Amino acid sequence: MTHWHVEGLEADLDHFHLGPVNLDLAPGKAVAVLGPSGAGKTTLLRTLAGFLPTRRGRIARDGVDIAEWPPESRGLGYVPQGLGLFPHRTVERNVRFPLEMHERPDATVRTRELLERFHLTELARRYPRRLSGGEQQRVAIARAMAADPDLLVWDEPWQALDVTARYELGLVLHDLRVAEKVPVVVVTHDPGLAFSVADTFLVLRSGRVRGQYTAPELLTHPPDAFLARFVGFDNVLERPALDADGSELGRWLRARAGPEGIAFPAPPPGPVSGEGTTWEGRLRRARPDPTGLVLEVTAGELMLTLRRPPPWSTPWPQVGDVVRFRLAEATLQPLGGTPRGPGAAG
Amino acid sequence: MGGDDPGLTSGTPSGVPRRPAFRSGPYWLALQVVLSGSLILLFLLPIVALFTYAPLSRIFEEWQNADVRAALALTLYASGVAVFAAIVLGIPLGYLLARRSFPGRSVLESFVALPVVIPHLMVGLGLFLLVLPGSFLYHVTQALGAPVYDTVWGVVLVMTFVSAPYTVLASMLAFRAVDERTVEAARSLGARPADAFLTVTLPMASRGIVAGLLLTWARAVSEIGGILILAQVVYPGGIYNGPVTTTLSVYIYNLFNQGDLADAAAVSSLFLLVAFAVFILVRLAERWGWLPWRRGELAP
């Protein structure tokens, strides 16, 4: 079992600067790297894997700095975006590839085990282009595991996968982490699977670490608008738009917002009685989803989302109808301010 | 294009309008057929002329002719060496251009294509001047036991010069088309750079490279301009131990100059058959499986 420490890692790619990044990867730990496009997620992964030179800092594997080592010696399973399966090799020979490279005498036996374990035996003689997205993912995992990696590094594992395949892959990754204690670093845009696989969330923005968070931290205090949207807050109002609104609701929200804005889950629509101010908006669109009826409402200049719980059969409000709602102070999350979390490196 | 488009106006008997079939106007279609057809005729008719000028049995007779066989053998042999040189020297250059960035790369890239656009008589002249008796390279080639004038080396030299660019350019494009991330995956799985090249990059680029080699070969065997200057007659020596002969292109050119049109046509036809056979073999190999993972891709 290997313990990885990334300390003050910095890298440059053309005019892009990444870092410094600090990461502690104990056996069995999984980190999801989050951030908008261009935040440096792939750059971080490629630096860890050895495809971009480290400008400063250490990548320590059990205390040994491997930052200068070539990719093939790092003992790290890197799965690039698009999986990087070898189109000219069958499934079996894809999985066998790392064993051949390491000249393992048990290559045949080990390949057969891995094919069986990832339910690929039937597909062993097929070429990757004849496989479904989910099957290709399983090949990628089996191949990465064949090298007995001390760390699994995966870029956008769920790209272009249908819902079922995503769910399955989430389970497989989770089991790997629990059973094999291989630490995992994944880059993803998918919150559901990030939460199902990772226990720590490293947030990047423009190449800098915005912070490191646990799931509860991220859900209760999303540090910025991107993350608030990422974790699924229905209403994320950013500063410029919020400031531009002259309505009373706008003033009320501004008073409770952080430097970057404010986020809150969808409130239920009225009729409302009891304490607190009741606000009004006009319905712009209504659409059903499994959690109920989602109402998109304009209030002043602001667009808000409300959610009416099932049943869906109750008559839907019409476009233009006035919808009343109330905002509970406890649900409001100011955005911005000082990042929280242990690894919030500067 | 007068008249109503029947697809738009006519209905089915029940009165439900039929969806109009997509059609282009007849004149537009005719124009395309006439223009494309003209060019195809231009390609086809000279070949037909070659095969029909002399009776077909003449082709078989030429095949029995020892002089023709010697010329054909030399041509295939020298072009084979030129293709080998293109493989050994051209593929690495293609890889360099595709995968490394260095100052002046785009200049080098244009420069590599230069032999394609230089008239070939000038290629021969340039090489002739380069190894002029008394020059440095003349002494070098003599010392190496590989003199160039009127030897197989001269033929190979010209052929390589005019044909290797096709291998360089084709392999450059083929290497560029290989997803870098696939190669990175291989590296991360334990492949050293050379392993990754041999096990991943090269196989993935192989189809484009083979297409380039085919063009290289075709260009090499059809070369005449440079050969006329540098090695019009080929004497045995070096890697060639056959009789005194010429390349097939020069052989046919000589027949033509002597006014022997029937033989010129028959030998040309014979050579065309050989060239077709090579093309068809490579195509079939591609279709039936030397790249199994591509199987089916060429099917319509």
Short mmCIF file of C-alpha atoms in Angstrom, two decimals, chain A residues 28-327:
data_model
loop_
_atom_site.label_atom_id
_atom_site.label_comp_id
_atom_site.label_asym_id
_atom_site.label_seq_id
_atom_site.Cartn_x
_atom_site.Cartn_y
_atom_site.Cartn_z
CA GLY A 28 -7.92 3.98 -0.38
CA LYS A 29 -8.48 7.69 -0.60
CA ALA A 30 -10.21 9.19 -3.62
CA VAL A 31 -9.95 12.77 -4.74
CA ALA A 32 -12.17 14.36 -7.36
CA VAL A 33 -10.63 17.35 -9.10
CA LEU A 34 -13.29 19.89 -9.91
CA GLY A 35 -13.29 23.18 -11.72
CA PRO A 36 -14.56 24.94 -14.82
CA SER A 37 -13.00 24.36 -18.22
CA GLY A 38 -9.47 25.69 -18.37
CA ALA A 39 -8.99 25.43 -14.61
CA GLY A 40 -5.99 23.12 -15.05
CA LYS A 41 -7.56 19.78 -14.16
CA THR A 42 -6.05 17.85 -17.05
CA THR A 43 -2.77 19.71 -16.61
CA LEU A 44 -2.62 18.52 -13.01
CA LEU A 45 -3.27 14.93 -14.02
CA ARG A 46 -0.73 14.99 -16.84
CA THR A 47 1.86 16.47 -14.49
CA LEU A 48 1.21 13.71 -11.96
CA ALA A 49 1.50 11.11 -14.73
CA GLY A 50 4.78 12.58 -15.93
CA PHE A 51 3.80 14.06 -19.27
CA LEU A 52 4.44 17.63 -18.25
CA PRO A 53 7.60 18.68 -16.46
CA THR A 54 7.30 19.67 -12.82
CA ARG A 55 8.48 23.21 -12.34
CA ARG A 56 8.58 23.12 -8.58
CA GLY A 57 7.44 20.86 -5.78
CA ARG A 58 7.47 17.16 -4.98
CA ILE A 59 5.45 14.12 -5.94
CA ALA A 60 6.39 11.72 -3.17
CA ARG A 61 5.52 8.03 -3.37
CA ASP A 62 6.12 6.57 0.07
CA GLY A 63 8.52 9.42 0.69
CA VAL A 64 10.47 9.03 -2.56
CA ASP A 65 10.26 12.03 -4.85
CA ILE A 66 9.30 10.80 -8.34
CA ALA A 67 8.69 14.21 -9.89
CA GLU A 68 11.58 13.72 -12.31
CA TRP A 69 10.82 10.10 -13.18
CA PRO A 70 9.60 9.10 -16.65
CA PRO A 71 5.92 8.14 -16.95
CA GLU A 72 6.60 4.43 -17.35
CA SER A 73 8.41 4.22 -14.00
CA ARG A 74 5.88 6.04 -11.84
CA GLY A 75 3.67 3.06 -11.06
CA LEU A 76 0.59 5.09 -11.72
CA GLY A 77 -2.34 4.08 -13.88
CA TYR A 78 -3.26 7.05 -16.04
CA VAL A 79 -6.43 6.86 -18.07
CA PRO A 80 -6.59 9.85 -20.40
CA GLN A 81 -9.70 11.55 -21.70
CA GLY A 82 -11.18 9.28 -24.34
CA LEU A 83 -9.63 6.27 -22.54
CA GLY A 84 -6.68 5.78 -24.90
CA LEU A 85 -7.55 2.20 -25.75
CA PHE A 86 -5.37 0.70 -28.46
CA PRO A 87 -7.60 0.35 -31.51
CA HIS A 88 -5.27 -2.17 -33.15
CA ARG A 89 -5.32 -4.60 -30.25
CA THR A 90 -8.12 -6.85 -29.14
CA VAL A 91 -9.62 -6.44 -25.68
CA GLU A 92 -7.41 -9.25 -24.44
CA ARG A 93 -4.24 -7.72 -25.86
CA ASN A 94 -5.19 -4.30 -24.51
CA VAL A 95 -5.44 -5.74 -21.01
CA ARG A 96 -2.28 -7.74 -21.55
CA PHE A 97 -0.26 -4.73 -22.72
CA PRO A 98 1.13 -3.55 -19.36
CA LEU A 99 1.98 -7.13 -18.39
CA GLU A 100 3.98 -7.48 -21.62
CA MET A 101 5.72 -4.19 -20.99
CA HIS A 102 6.72 -5.31 -17.51
CA GLU A 103 7.66 -8.76 -18.88
CA ARG A 104 5.52 -10.51 -16.34
CA PRO A 105 5.79 -14.31 -16.62
CA ASP A 106 2.22 -14.72 -15.37
CA ALA A 107 0.83 -12.45 -18.10
CA THR A 108 -1.58 -15.02 -19.54
CA VAL A 109 -3.05 -16.07 -16.20
CA ARG A 110 -3.31 -12.53 -14.94
CA THR A 111 -4.98 -11.34 -18.15
CA ARG A 112 -7.55 -14.10 -17.88
CA GLU A 113 -8.26 -13.15 -14.25
CA LEU A 114 -8.75 -9.50 -15.11
CA LEU A 115 -10.99 -10.27 -18.08
CA GLU A 116 -13.13 -12.42 -15.83
CA ARG A 117 -13.22 -9.92 -13.03
CA PHE A 118 -14.41 -7.10 -15.29
CA HIS A 119 -16.82 -9.33 -17.24
CA LEU A 120 -14.82 -9.08 -20.43
CA THR A 121 -14.15 -12.75 -21.15
CA GLU A 122 -16.83 -12.89 -23.82
CA LEU A 123 -15.42 -9.80 -25.50
CA ALA A 124 -11.77 -10.85 -25.34
CA ARG A 125 -11.31 -11.15 -29.09
CA ARG A 126 -13.14 -8.00 -30.09
CA TYR A 127 -11.54 -4.73 -31.06
CA PRO A 128 -12.35 -1.65 -28.99
CA ARG A 129 -14.32 0.06 -31.74
CA ARG A 130 -16.82 -2.78 -31.64
CA LEU A 131 -17.59 -2.20 -27.95
CA SER A 132 -20.16 -0.03 -26.25
CA GLY A 133 -19.02 2.94 -24.15
CA GLY A 134 -19.48 1.04 -20.91
CA GLU A 135 -17.56 -1.96 -22.18
CA GLN A 136 -14.71 0.28 -23.30
CA GLN A 137 -14.57 1.77 -19.81
CA ARG A 138 -14.28 -1.68 -18.29
CA VAL A 139 -11.42 -2.48 -20.66
CA ALA A 140 -9.69 0.74 -19.63
CA ILE A 141 -10.03 -0.12 -15.95
CA ALA A 142 -8.92 -3.72 -16.42
CA ARG A 143 -5.91 -2.54 -18.40
CA ALA A 144 -4.99 0.08 -15.84
CA MET A 145 -5.29 -2.47 -13.03
CA ALA A 146 -3.15 -4.99 -14.93
CA ALA A 147 -0.16 -2.75 -14.30
CA ASP A 148 -0.82 -3.02 -10.53
CA PRO A 149 -0.81 0.75 -10.16
CA ASP A 150 -0.17 2.42 -6.83
CA LEU A 151 -2.40 5.28 -7.89
CA LEU A 152 -5.21 5.48 -10.41
CA VAL A 153 -5.45 8.77 -12.27
CA TRP A 154 -8.49 9.14 -14.50
CA ASP A 155 -9.49 12.07 -16.70
CA GLU A 156 -13.25 12.44 -17.25
CA PRO A 157 -14.11 8.78 -16.73
CA TRP A 158 -17.79 9.27 -17.38
CA GLN A 159 -17.56 11.17 -20.58
CA ALA A 160 -20.05 9.98 -23.17
CA LEU A 161 -21.48 7.22 -21.00
CA ASP A 162 -25.17 6.53 -20.66
CA VAL A 163 -26.81 6.61 -17.25
CA THR A 164 -26.59 2.88 -16.57
CA ALA A 165 -22.95 2.66 -17.58
CA ARG A 166 -22.10 5.64 -15.37
CA TYR A 167 -23.75 3.99 -12.43
CA GLU A 168 -21.89 0.72 -13.04
CA LEU A 169 -18.57 2.44 -13.45
CA GLY A 170 -19.13 4.38 -10.24
CA LEU A 171 -19.67 1.10 -8.43
CA VAL A 172 -16.57 -0.49 -9.98
CA LEU A 173 -14.35 2.44 -9.01
CA HIS A 174 -15.79 2.48 -5.54
CA ASP A 175 -15.17 -1.25 -5.08
CA LEU A 176 -11.61 -0.91 -6.37
CA ARG A 177 -10.89 1.77 -3.86
CA VAL A 178 -12.39 -0.19 -0.99
CA ALA A 179 -11.01 -3.62 -1.94
CA GLU A 180 -7.59 -2.74 -3.32
CA LYS A 181 -6.95 0.43 -1.34
CA VAL A 182 -5.61 2.05 -4.49
CA PRO A 183 -5.91 5.80 -4.14
CA VAL A 184 -7.80 7.41 -7.00
CA VAL A 185 -7.66 10.87 -8.54
CA VAL A 186 -10.45 11.65 -11.00
CA VAL A 187 -11.36 14.69 -12.99
CA THR A 188 -15.05 14.99 -13.62
CA HIS A 189 -17.93 17.26 -14.47
CA ASP A 190 -20.48 14.88 -13.04
CA PRO A 191 -21.44 15.70 -9.44
CA GLY A 192 -23.43 12.53 -8.82
CA LEU A 193 -20.50 10.30 -9.58
CA ALA A 194 -17.95 12.58 -7.99
CA PHE A 195 -19.88 12.21 -4.75
CA SER A 196 -20.29 8.46 -5.19
CA VAL A 197 -16.56 7.87 -5.74
CA ALA A 198 -14.58 10.60 -4.01
CA ASP A 199 -14.27 11.61 -0.40
CA THR A 200 -12.23 14.74 -1.02
CA PHE A 201 -12.80 17.45 -3.58
CA LEU A 202 -9.94 19.52 -4.87
CA VAL A 203 -11.23 22.66 -6.52
CA LEU A 204 -9.13 24.38 -9.16
CA ARG A 205 -9.73 27.71 -10.76
CA SER A 206 -7.42 29.32 -13.35
CA GLY A 207 -4.64 26.97 -12.33
CA ARG A 208 -4.84 27.81 -8.63
CA VAL A 209 -6.22 25.69 -5.83
CA ARG A 210 -9.45 27.21 -4.63
CA GLY A 211 -9.65 24.77 -1.76
CA GLN A 212 -10.06 21.20 -0.65
CA TYR A 213 -13.39 20.12 0.71
CA THR A 214 -15.31 17.16 1.99
CA ALA A 215 -18.74 16.41 0.60
CA PRO A 216 -20.65 17.97 3.53
CA GLU A 217 -18.49 21.09 3.34
CA LEU A 218 -19.15 21.43 -0.34
CA LEU A 219 -22.91 20.89 0.07
CA THR A 220 -23.44 23.21 3.00
CA HIS A 221 -20.99 25.97 2.10
CA PRO A 222 -20.27 25.95 -1.63
CA PRO A 223 -17.33 28.34 -1.98
CA ASP A 224 -18.32 29.87 -5.31
CA ALA A 225 -21.01 29.97 -7.96
CA PHE A 226 -19.39 27.26 -10.09
CA LEU A 227 -19.36 24.82 -7.19
CA ALA A 228 -22.81 25.81 -6.03
CA ARG A 229 -24.11 24.88 -9.49
CA PHE A 230 -21.92 21.79 -9.55
CA VAL A 231 -23.35 20.36 -6.33
CA GLY A 232 -26.83 21.10 -7.53
CA PHE A 233 -28.15 24.31 -5.95
CA ASP A 234 -31.18 25.30 -8.01
CA ASN A 235 -30.71 29.00 -7.50
CA VAL A 236 -27.28 30.51 -7.92
CA LEU A 237 -27.30 34.29 -8.24
CA GLU A 238 -23.98 35.85 -9.07
CA ARG A 239 -22.94 39.33 -8.07
CA PRO A 240 -23.24 41.47 -11.19
CA ALA A 241 -26.73 40.18 -12.00
CA LEU A 242 -27.79 40.41 -8.37
CA ASP A 243 -26.50 43.97 -8.05
CA ALA A 244 -28.33 45.04 -11.18
CA ASP A 245 -31.70 44.11 -9.75
CA GLY A 246 -33.66 47.03 -8.25
CA SER A 247 -36.53 45.06 -6.73
CA GLU A 248 -37.14 44.63 -3.07
CA LEU A 249 -36.33 40.93 -3.32
CA GLY A 250 -33.00 41.88 -4.91
CA ARG A 251 -32.19 44.20 -2.01
CA TRP A 252 -33.22 41.54 0.48
CA LEU A 253 -30.99 38.92 -1.16
CA ARG A 254 -28.06 41.33 -1.54
CA ALA A 255 -28.11 41.94 2.19
CA ARG A 256 -27.58 38.22 2.73
CA ALA A 257 -25.17 37.49 -0.16
CA GLY A 258 -21.43 36.93 -0.02
CA PRO A 259 -18.87 38.69 -2.20
CA GLU A 260 -19.64 36.39 -5.15
CA GLY A 261 -23.38 36.07 -4.74
CA ILE A 262 -25.84 33.75 -3.11
CA ALA A 263 -27.20 30.24 -3.58
CA PHE A 264 -30.23 28.41 -2.24
CA PRO A 265 -32.31 25.35 -3.04
CA ALA A 266 -35.65 25.77 -4.79
CA PRO A 267 -38.36 26.88 -2.34
CA PRO A 268 -41.87 25.48 -2.68
CA PRO A 269 -44.48 27.80 -4.21
CA GLY A 270 -47.24 29.32 -2.02
CA PRO A 271 -49.95 29.91 -0.85
CA VAL A 272 -47.93 31.06 2.14
CA SER A 273 -48.88 32.07 5.62
CA GLY A 274 -46.92 32.53 8.84
CA GLU A 275 -43.73 34.44 9.41
CA GLY A 276 -41.35 35.98 6.92
CA THR A 277 -41.84 37.98 3.78
CA THR A 278 -43.81 36.53 0.95
CA TRP A 279 -42.37 37.24 -2.52
CA GLU A 280 -44.05 37.19 -5.87
CA GLY A 281 -42.93 36.17 -9.30
CA ARG A 282 -44.40 35.38 -12.70
CA LEU A 283 -44.19 31.89 -14.16
CA ARG A 284 -42.02 31.68 -17.24
CA ARG A 285 -41.93 27.94 -17.67
CA ALA A 286 -43.00 24.81 -15.81
CA ARG A 287 -41.48 21.39 -16.34
CA PRO A 288 -41.90 18.11 -14.45
CA ASP A 289 -39.02 16.09 -13.04
CA PRO A 290 -38.85 13.18 -10.56
CA THR A 291 -38.78 15.54 -7.59
CA GLY A 292 -41.95 17.37 -8.63
CA LEU A 293 -42.87 20.29 -10.80
CA VAL A 294 -40.03 22.71 -11.45
CA LEU A 295 -41.26 26.29 -11.83
CA GLU A 296 -39.05 28.90 -13.42
CA VAL A 297 -40.16 32.28 -12.21
CA THR A 298 -39.10 35.85 -12.92
CA ALA A 299 -39.10 38.16 -9.94
CA GLY A 300 -37.95 41.64 -10.91
CA GLU A 301 -34.87 41.06 -13.04
CA LEU A 302 -34.08 37.78 -11.28
CA MET A 303 -34.77 34.28 -12.56
CA LEU A 304 -35.61 31.87 -9.76
CA THR A 305 -36.43 28.18 -9.64
CA LEU A 306 -39.19 26.86 -7.40
CA ARG A 307 -40.15 23.26 -6.89
CA ARG A 308 -43.62 21.97 -6.20
CA PRO A 309 -43.58 18.43 -4.77
CA PRO A 310 -45.63 15.66 -6.44
CA PRO A 311 -48.31 14.74 -7.37
CA TRP A 312 -47.90 16.06 -10.88
CA SER A 313 -51.60 15.64 -11.64
CA THR A 314 -52.62 18.77 -9.69
CA PRO A 315 -53.32 21.47 -12.30
CA TRP A 316 -50.13 23.22 -13.41
CA PRO A 317 -49.91 26.97 -13.14
CA GLN A 318 -49.99 28.73 -16.52
CA VAL A 319 -47.24 30.84 -18.02
CA GLY A 320 -47.68 34.38 -16.73
CA ASP A 321 -49.45 33.33 -13.52
CA VAL A 322 -48.36 34.99 -10.32
CA VAL A 323 -46.54 32.54 -8.05
CA ARG A 324 -45.92 33.31 -4.37
CA PHE A 325 -43.06 31.89 -2.36
CA ARG A 326 -41.05 32.44 0.77
CA LEU A 327 -37.29 32.13 1.31
#
